[in-house]
Coordinates of C-alpha atoms in Angstrom, one line a residue:
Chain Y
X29 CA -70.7 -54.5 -147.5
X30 CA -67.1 -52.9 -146.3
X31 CA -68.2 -54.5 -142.5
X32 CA -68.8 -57.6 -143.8
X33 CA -65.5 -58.5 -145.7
X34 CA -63.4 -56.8 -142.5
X35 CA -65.4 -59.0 -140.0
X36 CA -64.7 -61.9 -142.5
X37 CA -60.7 -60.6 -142.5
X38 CA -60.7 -60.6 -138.7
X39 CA -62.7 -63.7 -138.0
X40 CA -59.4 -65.3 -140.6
X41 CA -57.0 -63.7 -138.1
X42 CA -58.4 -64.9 -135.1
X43 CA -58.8 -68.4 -136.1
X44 CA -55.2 -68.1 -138.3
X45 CA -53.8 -67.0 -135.1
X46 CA -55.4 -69.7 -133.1
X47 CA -57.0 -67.9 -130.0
X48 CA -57.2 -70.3 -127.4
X49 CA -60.6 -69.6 -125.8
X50 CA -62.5 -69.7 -129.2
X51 CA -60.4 -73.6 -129.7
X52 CA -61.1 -74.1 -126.0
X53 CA -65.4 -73.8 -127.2
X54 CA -64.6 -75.7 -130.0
X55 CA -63.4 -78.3 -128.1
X56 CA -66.4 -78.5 -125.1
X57 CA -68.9 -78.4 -127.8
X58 CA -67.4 -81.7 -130.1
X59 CA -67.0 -83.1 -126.9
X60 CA -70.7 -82.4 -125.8
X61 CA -72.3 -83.4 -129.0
X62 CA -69.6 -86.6 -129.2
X63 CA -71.0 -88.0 -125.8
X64 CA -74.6 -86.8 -126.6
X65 CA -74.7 -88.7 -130.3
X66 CA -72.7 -91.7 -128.4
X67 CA -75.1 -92.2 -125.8
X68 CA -77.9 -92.2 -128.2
X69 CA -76.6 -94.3 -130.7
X70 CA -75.7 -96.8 -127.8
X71 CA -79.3 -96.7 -126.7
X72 CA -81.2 -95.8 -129.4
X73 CA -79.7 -98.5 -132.3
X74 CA -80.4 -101.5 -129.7
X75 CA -84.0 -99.9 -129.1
X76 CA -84.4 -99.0 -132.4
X77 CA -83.8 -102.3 -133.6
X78 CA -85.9 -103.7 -130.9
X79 CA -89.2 -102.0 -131.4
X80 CA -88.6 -103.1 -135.5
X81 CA -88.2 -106.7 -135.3
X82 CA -90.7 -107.1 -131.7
X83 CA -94.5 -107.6 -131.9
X84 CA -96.5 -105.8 -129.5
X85 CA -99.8 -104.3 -129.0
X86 CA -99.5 -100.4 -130.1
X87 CA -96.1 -100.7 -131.6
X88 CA -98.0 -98.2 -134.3
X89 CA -98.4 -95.4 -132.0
X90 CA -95.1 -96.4 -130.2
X91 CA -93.1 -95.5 -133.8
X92 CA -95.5 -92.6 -134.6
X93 CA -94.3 -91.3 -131.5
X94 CA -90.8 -92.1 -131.9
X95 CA -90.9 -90.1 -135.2
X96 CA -92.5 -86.9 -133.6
X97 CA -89.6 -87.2 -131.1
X98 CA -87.7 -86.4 -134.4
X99 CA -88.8 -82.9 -134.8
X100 CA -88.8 -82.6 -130.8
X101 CA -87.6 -78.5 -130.4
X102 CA -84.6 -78.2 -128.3
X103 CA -85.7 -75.9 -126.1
X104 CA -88.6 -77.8 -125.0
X105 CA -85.5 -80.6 -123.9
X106 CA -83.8 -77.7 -122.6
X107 CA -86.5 -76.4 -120.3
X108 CA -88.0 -80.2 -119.1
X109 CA -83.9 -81.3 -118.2
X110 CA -83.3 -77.5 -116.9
X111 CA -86.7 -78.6 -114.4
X112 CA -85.1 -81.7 -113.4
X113 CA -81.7 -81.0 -113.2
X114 CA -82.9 -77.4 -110.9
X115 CA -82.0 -78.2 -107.0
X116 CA -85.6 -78.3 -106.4
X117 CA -85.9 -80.5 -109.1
X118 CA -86.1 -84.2 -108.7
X119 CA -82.6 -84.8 -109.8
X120 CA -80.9 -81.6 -108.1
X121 CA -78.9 -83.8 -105.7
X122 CA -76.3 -84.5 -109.2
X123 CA -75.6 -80.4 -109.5
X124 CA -75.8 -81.0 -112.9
X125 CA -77.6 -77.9 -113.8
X126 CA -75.2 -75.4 -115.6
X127 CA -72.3 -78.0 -116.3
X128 CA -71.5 -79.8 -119.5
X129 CA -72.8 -83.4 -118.1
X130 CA -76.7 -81.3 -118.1
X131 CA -76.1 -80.1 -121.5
X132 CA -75.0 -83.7 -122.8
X133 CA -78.0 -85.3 -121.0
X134 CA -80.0 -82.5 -123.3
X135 CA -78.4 -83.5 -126.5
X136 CA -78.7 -86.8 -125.2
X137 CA -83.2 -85.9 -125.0
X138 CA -82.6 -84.8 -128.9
X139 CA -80.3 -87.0 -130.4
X140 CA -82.0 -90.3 -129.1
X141 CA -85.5 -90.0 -131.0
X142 CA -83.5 -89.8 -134.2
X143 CA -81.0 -92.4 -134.0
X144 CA -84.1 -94.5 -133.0
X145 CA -86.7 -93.5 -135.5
X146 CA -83.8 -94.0 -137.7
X147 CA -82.7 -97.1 -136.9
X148 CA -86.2 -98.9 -136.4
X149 CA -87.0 -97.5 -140.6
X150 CA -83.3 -99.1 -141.3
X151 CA -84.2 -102.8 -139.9
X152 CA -87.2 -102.8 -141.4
X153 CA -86.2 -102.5 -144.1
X154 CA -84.0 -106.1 -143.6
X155 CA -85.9 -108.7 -145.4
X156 CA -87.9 -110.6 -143.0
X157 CA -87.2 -113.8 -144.9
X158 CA -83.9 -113.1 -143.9
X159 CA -84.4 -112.4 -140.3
X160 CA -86.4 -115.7 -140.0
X161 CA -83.8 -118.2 -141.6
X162 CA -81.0 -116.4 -138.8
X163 CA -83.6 -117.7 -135.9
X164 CA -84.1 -120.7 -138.1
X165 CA -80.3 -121.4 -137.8
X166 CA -80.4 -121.2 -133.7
X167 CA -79.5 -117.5 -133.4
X168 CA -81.0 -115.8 -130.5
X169 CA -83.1 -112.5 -131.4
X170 CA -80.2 -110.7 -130.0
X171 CA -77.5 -112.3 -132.2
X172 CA -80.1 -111.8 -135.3
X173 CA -80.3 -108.4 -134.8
X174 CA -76.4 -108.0 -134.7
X175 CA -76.3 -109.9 -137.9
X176 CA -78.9 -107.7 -139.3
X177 CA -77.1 -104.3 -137.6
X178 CA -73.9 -105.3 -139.7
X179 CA -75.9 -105.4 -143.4
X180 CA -78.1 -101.6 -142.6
X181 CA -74.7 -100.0 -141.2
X182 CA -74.2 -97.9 -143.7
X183 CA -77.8 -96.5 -142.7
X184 CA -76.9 -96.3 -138.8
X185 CA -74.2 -94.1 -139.6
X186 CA -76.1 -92.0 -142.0
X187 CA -78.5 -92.0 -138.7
X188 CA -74.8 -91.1 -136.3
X189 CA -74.5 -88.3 -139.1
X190 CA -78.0 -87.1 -138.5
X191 CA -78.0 -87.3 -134.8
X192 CA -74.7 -85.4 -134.5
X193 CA -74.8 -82.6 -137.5
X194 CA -78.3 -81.3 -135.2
X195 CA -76.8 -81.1 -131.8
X196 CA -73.4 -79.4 -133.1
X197 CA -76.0 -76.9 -134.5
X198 CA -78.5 -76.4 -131.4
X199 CA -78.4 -73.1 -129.0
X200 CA -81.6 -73.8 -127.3
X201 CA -81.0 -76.6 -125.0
X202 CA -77.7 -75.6 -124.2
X203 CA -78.1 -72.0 -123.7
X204 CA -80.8 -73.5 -121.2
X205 CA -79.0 -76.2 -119.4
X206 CA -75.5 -74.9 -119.8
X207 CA -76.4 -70.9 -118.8
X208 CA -73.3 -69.6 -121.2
X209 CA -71.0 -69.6 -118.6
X210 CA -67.5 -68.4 -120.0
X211 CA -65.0 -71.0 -119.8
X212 CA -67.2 -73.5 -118.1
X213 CA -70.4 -73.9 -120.3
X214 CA -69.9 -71.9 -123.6
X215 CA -70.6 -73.8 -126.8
X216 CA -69.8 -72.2 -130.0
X217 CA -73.6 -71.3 -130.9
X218 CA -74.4 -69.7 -127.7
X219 CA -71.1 -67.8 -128.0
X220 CA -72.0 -66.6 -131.6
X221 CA -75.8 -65.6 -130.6
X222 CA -73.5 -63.6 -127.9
X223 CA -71.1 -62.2 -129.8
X224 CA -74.0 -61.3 -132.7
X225 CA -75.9 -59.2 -130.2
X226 CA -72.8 -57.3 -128.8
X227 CA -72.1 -56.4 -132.0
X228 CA -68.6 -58.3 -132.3
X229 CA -69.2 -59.6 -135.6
X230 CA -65.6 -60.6 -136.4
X231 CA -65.5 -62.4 -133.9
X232 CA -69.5 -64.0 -134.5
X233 CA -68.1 -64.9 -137.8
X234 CA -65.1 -66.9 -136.7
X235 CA -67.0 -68.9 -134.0
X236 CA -69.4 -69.2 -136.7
X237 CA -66.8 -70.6 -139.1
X238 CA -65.4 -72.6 -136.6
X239 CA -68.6 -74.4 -136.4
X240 CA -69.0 -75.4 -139.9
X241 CA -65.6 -76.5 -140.0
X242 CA -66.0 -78.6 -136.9
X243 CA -69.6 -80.1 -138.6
X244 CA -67.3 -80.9 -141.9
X245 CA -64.7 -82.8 -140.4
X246 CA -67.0 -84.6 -138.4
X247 CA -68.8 -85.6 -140.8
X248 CA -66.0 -86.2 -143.7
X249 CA -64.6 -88.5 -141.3
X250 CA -68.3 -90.2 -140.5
X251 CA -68.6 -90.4 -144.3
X252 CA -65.3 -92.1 -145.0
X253 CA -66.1 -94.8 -142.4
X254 CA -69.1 -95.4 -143.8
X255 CA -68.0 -95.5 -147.5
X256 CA -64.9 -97.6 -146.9
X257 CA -67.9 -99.9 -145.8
X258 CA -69.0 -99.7 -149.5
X259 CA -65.9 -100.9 -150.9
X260 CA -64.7 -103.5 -148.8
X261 CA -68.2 -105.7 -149.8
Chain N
X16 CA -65.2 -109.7 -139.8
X17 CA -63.0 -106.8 -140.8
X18 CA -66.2 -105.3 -140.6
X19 CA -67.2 -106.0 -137.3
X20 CA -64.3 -104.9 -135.9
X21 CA -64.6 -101.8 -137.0
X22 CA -68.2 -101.3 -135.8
X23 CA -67.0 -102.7 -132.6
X24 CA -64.0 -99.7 -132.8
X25 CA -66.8 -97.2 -133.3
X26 CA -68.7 -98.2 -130.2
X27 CA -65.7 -98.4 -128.1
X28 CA -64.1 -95.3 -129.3
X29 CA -67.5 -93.5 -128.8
X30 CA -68.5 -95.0 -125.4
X31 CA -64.3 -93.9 -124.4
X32 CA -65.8 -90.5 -125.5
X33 CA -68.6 -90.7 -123.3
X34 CA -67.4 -91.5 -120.6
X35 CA -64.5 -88.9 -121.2
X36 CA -67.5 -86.1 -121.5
X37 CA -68.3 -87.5 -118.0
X38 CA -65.3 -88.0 -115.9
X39 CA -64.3 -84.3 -115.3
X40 CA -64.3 -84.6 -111.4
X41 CA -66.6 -81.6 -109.9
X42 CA -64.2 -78.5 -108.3
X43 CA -64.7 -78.9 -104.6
X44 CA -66.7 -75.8 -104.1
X45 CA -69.3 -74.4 -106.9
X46 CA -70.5 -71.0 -106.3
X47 CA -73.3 -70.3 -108.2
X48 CA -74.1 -66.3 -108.9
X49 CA -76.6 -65.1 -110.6
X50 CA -76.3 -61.8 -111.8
X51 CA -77.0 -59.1 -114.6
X52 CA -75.5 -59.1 -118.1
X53 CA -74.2 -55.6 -117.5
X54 CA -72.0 -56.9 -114.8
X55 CA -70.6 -59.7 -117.5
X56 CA -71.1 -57.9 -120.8
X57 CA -68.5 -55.3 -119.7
X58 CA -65.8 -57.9 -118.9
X59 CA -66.0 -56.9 -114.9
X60 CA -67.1 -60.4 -114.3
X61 CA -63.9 -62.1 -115.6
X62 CA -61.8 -59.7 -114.3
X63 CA -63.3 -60.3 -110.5
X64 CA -63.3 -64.0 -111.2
X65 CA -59.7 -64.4 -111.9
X66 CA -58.2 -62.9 -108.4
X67 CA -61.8 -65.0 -106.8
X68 CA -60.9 -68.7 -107.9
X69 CA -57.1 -67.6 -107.9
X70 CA -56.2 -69.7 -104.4
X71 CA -58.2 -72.9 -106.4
X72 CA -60.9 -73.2 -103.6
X73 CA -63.9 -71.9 -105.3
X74 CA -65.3 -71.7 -109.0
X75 CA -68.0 -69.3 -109.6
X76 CA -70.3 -70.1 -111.8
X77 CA -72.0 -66.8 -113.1
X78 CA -75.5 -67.2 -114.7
X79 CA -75.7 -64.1 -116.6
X80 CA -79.2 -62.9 -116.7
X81 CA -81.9 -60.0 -116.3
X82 CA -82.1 -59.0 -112.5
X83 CA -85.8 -60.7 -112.5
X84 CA -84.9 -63.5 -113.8
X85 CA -81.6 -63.2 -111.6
X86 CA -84.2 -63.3 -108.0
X87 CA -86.2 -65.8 -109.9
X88 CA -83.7 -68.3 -109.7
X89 CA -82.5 -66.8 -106.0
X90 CA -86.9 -67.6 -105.4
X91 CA -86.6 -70.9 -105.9
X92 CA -83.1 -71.5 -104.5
X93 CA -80.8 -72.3 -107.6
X94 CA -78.4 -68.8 -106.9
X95 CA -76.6 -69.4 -103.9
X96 CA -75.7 -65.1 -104.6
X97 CA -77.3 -62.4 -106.1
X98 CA -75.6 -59.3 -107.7
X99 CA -78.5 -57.6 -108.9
X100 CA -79.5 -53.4 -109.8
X101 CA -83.1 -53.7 -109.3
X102 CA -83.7 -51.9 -105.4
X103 CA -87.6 -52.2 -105.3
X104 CA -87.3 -55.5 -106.1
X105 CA -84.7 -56.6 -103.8
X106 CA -86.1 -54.9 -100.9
X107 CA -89.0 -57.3 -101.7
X108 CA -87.0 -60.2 -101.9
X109 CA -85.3 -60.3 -98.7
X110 CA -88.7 -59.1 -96.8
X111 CA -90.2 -62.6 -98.2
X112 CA -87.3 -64.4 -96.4
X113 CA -85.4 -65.7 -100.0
X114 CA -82.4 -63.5 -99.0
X115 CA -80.6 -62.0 -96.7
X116 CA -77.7 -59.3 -95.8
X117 CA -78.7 -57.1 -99.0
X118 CA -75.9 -55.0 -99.2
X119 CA -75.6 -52.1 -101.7
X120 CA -72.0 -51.3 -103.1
X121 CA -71.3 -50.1 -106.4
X122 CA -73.2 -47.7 -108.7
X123 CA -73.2 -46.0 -111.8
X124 CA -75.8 -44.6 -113.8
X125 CA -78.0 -45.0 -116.7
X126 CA -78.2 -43.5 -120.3
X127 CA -80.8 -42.6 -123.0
X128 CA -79.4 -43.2 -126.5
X129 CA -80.8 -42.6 -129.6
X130 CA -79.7 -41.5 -133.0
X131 CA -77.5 -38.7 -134.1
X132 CA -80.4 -37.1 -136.0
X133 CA -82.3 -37.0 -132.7
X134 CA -86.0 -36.8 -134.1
X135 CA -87.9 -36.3 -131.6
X136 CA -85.3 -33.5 -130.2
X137 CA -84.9 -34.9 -126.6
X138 CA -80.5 -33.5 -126.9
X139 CA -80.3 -31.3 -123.4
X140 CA -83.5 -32.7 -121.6
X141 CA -82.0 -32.5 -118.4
X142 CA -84.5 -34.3 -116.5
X143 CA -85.3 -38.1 -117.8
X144 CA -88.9 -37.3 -117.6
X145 CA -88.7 -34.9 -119.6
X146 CA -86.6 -36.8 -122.4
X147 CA -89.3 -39.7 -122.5
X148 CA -92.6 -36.9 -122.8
X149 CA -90.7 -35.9 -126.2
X150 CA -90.1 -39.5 -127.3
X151 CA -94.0 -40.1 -126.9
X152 CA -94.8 -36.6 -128.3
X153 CA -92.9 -37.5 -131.5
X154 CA -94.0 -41.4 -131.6
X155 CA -90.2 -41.8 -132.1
X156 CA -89.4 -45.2 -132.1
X157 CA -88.5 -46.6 -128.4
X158 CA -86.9 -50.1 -127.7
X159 CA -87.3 -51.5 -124.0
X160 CA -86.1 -54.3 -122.4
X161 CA -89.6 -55.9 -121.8
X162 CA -87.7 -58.6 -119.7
X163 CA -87.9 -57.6 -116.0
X164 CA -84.6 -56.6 -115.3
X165 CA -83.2 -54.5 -113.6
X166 CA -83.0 -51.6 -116.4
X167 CA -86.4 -52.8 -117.2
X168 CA -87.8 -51.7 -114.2
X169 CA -85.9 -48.6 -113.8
X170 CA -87.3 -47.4 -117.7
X171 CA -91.2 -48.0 -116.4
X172 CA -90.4 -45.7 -113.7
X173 CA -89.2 -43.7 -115.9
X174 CA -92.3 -43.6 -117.8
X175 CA -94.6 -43.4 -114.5
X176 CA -92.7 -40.3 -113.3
X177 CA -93.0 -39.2 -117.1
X178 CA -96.8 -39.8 -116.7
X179 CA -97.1 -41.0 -120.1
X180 CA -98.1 -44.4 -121.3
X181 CA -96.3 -45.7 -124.3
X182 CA -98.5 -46.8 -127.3
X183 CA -97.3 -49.9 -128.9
X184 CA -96.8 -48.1 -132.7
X185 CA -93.5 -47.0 -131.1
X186 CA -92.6 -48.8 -128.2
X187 CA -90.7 -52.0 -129.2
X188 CA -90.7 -54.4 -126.8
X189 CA -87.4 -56.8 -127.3
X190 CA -87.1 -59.1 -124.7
X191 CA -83.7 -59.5 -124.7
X192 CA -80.4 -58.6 -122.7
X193 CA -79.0 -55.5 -122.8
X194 CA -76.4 -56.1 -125.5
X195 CA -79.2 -57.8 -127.9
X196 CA -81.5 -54.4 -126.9
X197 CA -79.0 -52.1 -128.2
X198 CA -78.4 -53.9 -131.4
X199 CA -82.1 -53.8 -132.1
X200 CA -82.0 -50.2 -131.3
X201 CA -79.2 -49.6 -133.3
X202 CA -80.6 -51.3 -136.6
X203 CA -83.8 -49.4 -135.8
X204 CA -82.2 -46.1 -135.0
X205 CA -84.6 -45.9 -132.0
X206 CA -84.4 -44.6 -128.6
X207 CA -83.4 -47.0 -125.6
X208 CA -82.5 -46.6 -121.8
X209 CA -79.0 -48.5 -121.2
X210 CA -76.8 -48.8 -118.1
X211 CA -73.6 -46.4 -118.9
X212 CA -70.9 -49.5 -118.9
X213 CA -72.8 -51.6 -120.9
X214 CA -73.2 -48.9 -123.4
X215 CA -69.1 -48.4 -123.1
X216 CA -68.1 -51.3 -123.6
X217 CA -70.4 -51.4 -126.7
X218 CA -70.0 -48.0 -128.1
X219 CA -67.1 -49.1 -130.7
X220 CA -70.3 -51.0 -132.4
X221 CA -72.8 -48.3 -132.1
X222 CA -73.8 -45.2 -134.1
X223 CA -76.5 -44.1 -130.8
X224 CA -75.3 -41.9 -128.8
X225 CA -76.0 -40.5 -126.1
X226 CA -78.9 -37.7 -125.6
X227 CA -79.9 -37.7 -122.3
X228 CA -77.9 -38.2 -118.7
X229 CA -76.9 -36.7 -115.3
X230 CA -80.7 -36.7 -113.9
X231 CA -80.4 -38.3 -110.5
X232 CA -83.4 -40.3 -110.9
X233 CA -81.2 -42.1 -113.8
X234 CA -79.1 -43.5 -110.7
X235 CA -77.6 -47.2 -111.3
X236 CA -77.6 -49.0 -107.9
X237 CA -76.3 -52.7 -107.6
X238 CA -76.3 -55.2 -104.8
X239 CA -75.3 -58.4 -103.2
X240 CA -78.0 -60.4 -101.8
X241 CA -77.1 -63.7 -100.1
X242 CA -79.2 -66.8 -100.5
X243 CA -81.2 -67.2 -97.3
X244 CA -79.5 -70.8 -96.1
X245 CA -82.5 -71.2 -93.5
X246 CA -85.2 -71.4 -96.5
X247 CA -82.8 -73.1 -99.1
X248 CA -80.8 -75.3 -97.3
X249 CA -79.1 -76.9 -100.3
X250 CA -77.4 -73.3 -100.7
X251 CA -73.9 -73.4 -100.8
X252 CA -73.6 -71.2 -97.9
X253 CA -70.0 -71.4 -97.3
X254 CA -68.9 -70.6 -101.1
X255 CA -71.8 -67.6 -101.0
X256 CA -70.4 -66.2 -98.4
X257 CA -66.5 -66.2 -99.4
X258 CA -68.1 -64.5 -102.8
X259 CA -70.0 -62.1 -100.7
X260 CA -66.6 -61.2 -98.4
X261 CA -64.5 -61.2 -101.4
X262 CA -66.1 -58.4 -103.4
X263 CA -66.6 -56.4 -100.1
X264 CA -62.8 -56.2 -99.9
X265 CA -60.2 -53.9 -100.8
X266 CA -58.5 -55.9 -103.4
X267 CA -62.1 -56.1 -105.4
X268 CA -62.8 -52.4 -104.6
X269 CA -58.9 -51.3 -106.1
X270 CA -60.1 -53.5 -108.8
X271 CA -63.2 -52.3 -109.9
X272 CA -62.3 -48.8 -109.5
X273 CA -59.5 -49.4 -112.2
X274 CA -61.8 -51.2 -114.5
X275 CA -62.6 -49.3 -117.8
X276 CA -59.8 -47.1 -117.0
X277 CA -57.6 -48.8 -119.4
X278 CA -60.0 -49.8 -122.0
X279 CA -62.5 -47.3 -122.4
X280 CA -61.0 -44.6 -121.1
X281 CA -63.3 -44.0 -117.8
X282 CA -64.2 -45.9 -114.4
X283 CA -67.5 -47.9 -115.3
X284 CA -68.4 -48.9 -111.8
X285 CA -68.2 -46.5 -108.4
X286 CA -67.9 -48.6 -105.5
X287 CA -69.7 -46.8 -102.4
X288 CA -69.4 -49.7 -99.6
X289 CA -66.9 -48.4 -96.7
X290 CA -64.7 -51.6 -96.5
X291 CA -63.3 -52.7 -93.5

């Protein structure tokens, strides 16, 4: 018990004191899993929204596959980008292996089925009465899928806060991709699964602590866009 | 509209952050190393690193691993350098052509650990052998790397020159680095072969301690291997071999010789490579 409230006393200190390198993970890993959760949401909202509103032959087994990509482990993306991303890999010519542009393509893998599955249960649940009498007025389907995006955003960013609150938490893909390289490629889980196995607990517990603070302001700050929404209808 | 607006904010604030995520311009040179948790876990790593990207022209990019999987990645040409402990291994590496210009330089030597109590009495085994026949006698617990590193290998010869095969009741098999090894051990108060300087730089953590050491089979031996640029030609040759040059200098040799000093209180690494 006694190691456990001194690691917690520590892990305080170091974060009171502000120790730059545990800040300087901090800050590579929102940026990581900001650019990852971006990309997707800029690719998988439009898609999403796409495959809901589209007819087309197997669009059944299209979503069913969508929402297995849901549960997809992250070290499974780790390992297939890793492949990829390895010189002898097809896409070796980038040298993206062990930088933080592999580890965002990674998140990227994770975050997109989500936002997507998300976003295509969102829009349909639009009325499609509603849908309809858009094209009936002369909107294009792109313009009646805006006008539909604007009434489910409230769900999209429930989908953003989804998408993001998993990749801030994953170790598998990065600690693939990125190769927990100090200063260069350290996110704050790979550095706690680190620091837990040398035995530094105090210092475990702060990264750790960093974390969840890092997933609450991210997401207090996702939540008060999205319930400003609320009130200003 | 106010609405729209804002969802227009998001995107662009998000796609800025994108593209921010993105525009770090690559350093000129990468050098990419792969190389043994020991070598990292005990700080030496850093400490090396700082004086090696000090003049701006390199950045080393250290992929921590075991020593297999260290010459796996040298086998299929992602390691432009290898600093690896595993000799057998090595030797067989550069005789397939993935390396060349092994060169041997720094040593030091490995423990057995295990807890105070010492169950299965292996406190003043001289010889190694002799320490593992006692741990198999008394089916005291044992944790091994199981991960084909470097330390790996050196505990099955261990148990080859012990003649005994371990039975899987007490032979824990963990899989992990060093560091995550020792914590296992530690929680399971079991028996485990570690390199000396990872076991330093640990040992403010651990109750194990030491029961076994000195035998010369229980020598540590580490090397630089360079990538062989005629099979791998996407190598950074250049970068590998500024690496290579660097740490076969005096100001690396001064500076691993001081390492530990300081912090816990002995030399962890003995450099043996006559430098020019």
């Amino acid at each position: 018990m006694e190691f456990i409230l001194e690691g917690f006393r520590k892990a305080l200190h170091i974060i009171l004191s502000g120790n730059p390198e545990v800040f300087a993970i901090a800050r590579l890993s929102l940026t990581v899993s900001l650019a990852a959760t971006a990309g997707a949401v800029l690719a998988g909202v439009p898609l999403g929204s796409w495959i809901a509103v589209k007819k087309f032959p197997l669009k059944k087994l299209l979503i069913a596959l969508v929402n297995t990509g849901m549960g997809l482990p992250p070290v499974v993306a780790g390992l297939v980008v890793m492949l990829f991303l390895a010189r002898s890999g097809p896409l070796g010519f980038l040298n993206w292996l062990y930088t933080p542009k592999g580890m965002i393509i990674a998140q990227f893998i994770i975050a997109l089925p989500i936002i997507t599955a998300l976003s295509i249960s969102a829009m349909q649940n639009v009325d499609p009465k509603f849908y309809n009498q858009i094209l009936a007025l002369g909107a294009s389907d792109r313009q009646a899928i805006w006008v539909c995006l604007k009434e489910i955003r409230l769900t999209i960013v429930a989908a953003v806060i989804a998408g993001f609150g998993r990749l801030v938490a994953e170790v598998g893909a990065v600690m693939i991709v990125g190769g927990n390289i100090r200063h260069q490629t350290r996110m704050l889980t790979t550095a706690t699964v680190m620091e837990t196995q040398m035995g530094n607990f105090d210092m475990a517990i702060a990264i750790g602590l960093v974390l969840l603070a890092l997933g609450f302001v991210v997401n207090l700050a996702l939540t008060v866009i999205q319930q400003n929404k609320v009130l200003t209808r | 509209m106010k609405n729209t607006n804002v969802m227009a904010l998001l995107n662009a604030a998000l796609a800025a952050l994108l593209l921010a995520g993105c525009a770090k311009t690559e350093p000129k040179s990468v050098v990419r190393l792969a190389t043994t948790t020991s070598v990292r876990d005990t700080g030496l790593l850093d400490a090396l690193n700082e004086t090696f990207q000090a003049d701006g022209r390199y950045t080393l990019q250290a992929i921590a691993v075991g020593s297999g999987q260290a010459m796996q990645l040298g086998r299929t040409g992602e390691a432009d350098i290898l600093w690896v402990h595993s000799p057998d291994d090595e030797k067989k590496f550069v005789e397939e052509g993935y390396g060349v210009e092994r060169t041997t330089f720094l040593h030091n030597d490995f423990v057995i650990l295990g807890p105070e109590a010492d169950p299965a009495k292996v406190k003043g085994s001289k010889k190694v052998a002799d320490a593992f026949r006692k741990i198999a006698a008394a089916k005291a617990l044992f944790v091994s790397r199981a991960d084909q590193s470097g330390t790996h290998k050196k505990e099955l010869k261990v148990w080859d020159a012990a003649k005994v095969k371990p039975a899987k009741e007490y032979y824990l098999e963990a899989g992990q680095g060093m560091a995550g090894t020792l914590s296992i051990a530690e929680e399971k108060k079991a028996y485990v072969l570690a390199d000396r300087s990872t076991y330093l730089s640990m040992a403010k953590n651990l109750k194990l301690v030491i029961v076994s050491e000195g035998d010369d089979l229980l020598i540590n031996r580490y090397s630089l291997i360079l990538a062989n640029p005629a099979k791998f030609p996407k190598v950074n040759a250049p970068g590998a071999r500024a690496y290579f040059d660097f740490v076969l200098s005096r100001p690396a040799k001064e500076l691993i010789e001081k390492f530990g000093v300081e912090k816990y209180g002995q030399q962890l690494f003995f450099y043996d490579y006559a430098v020019k």
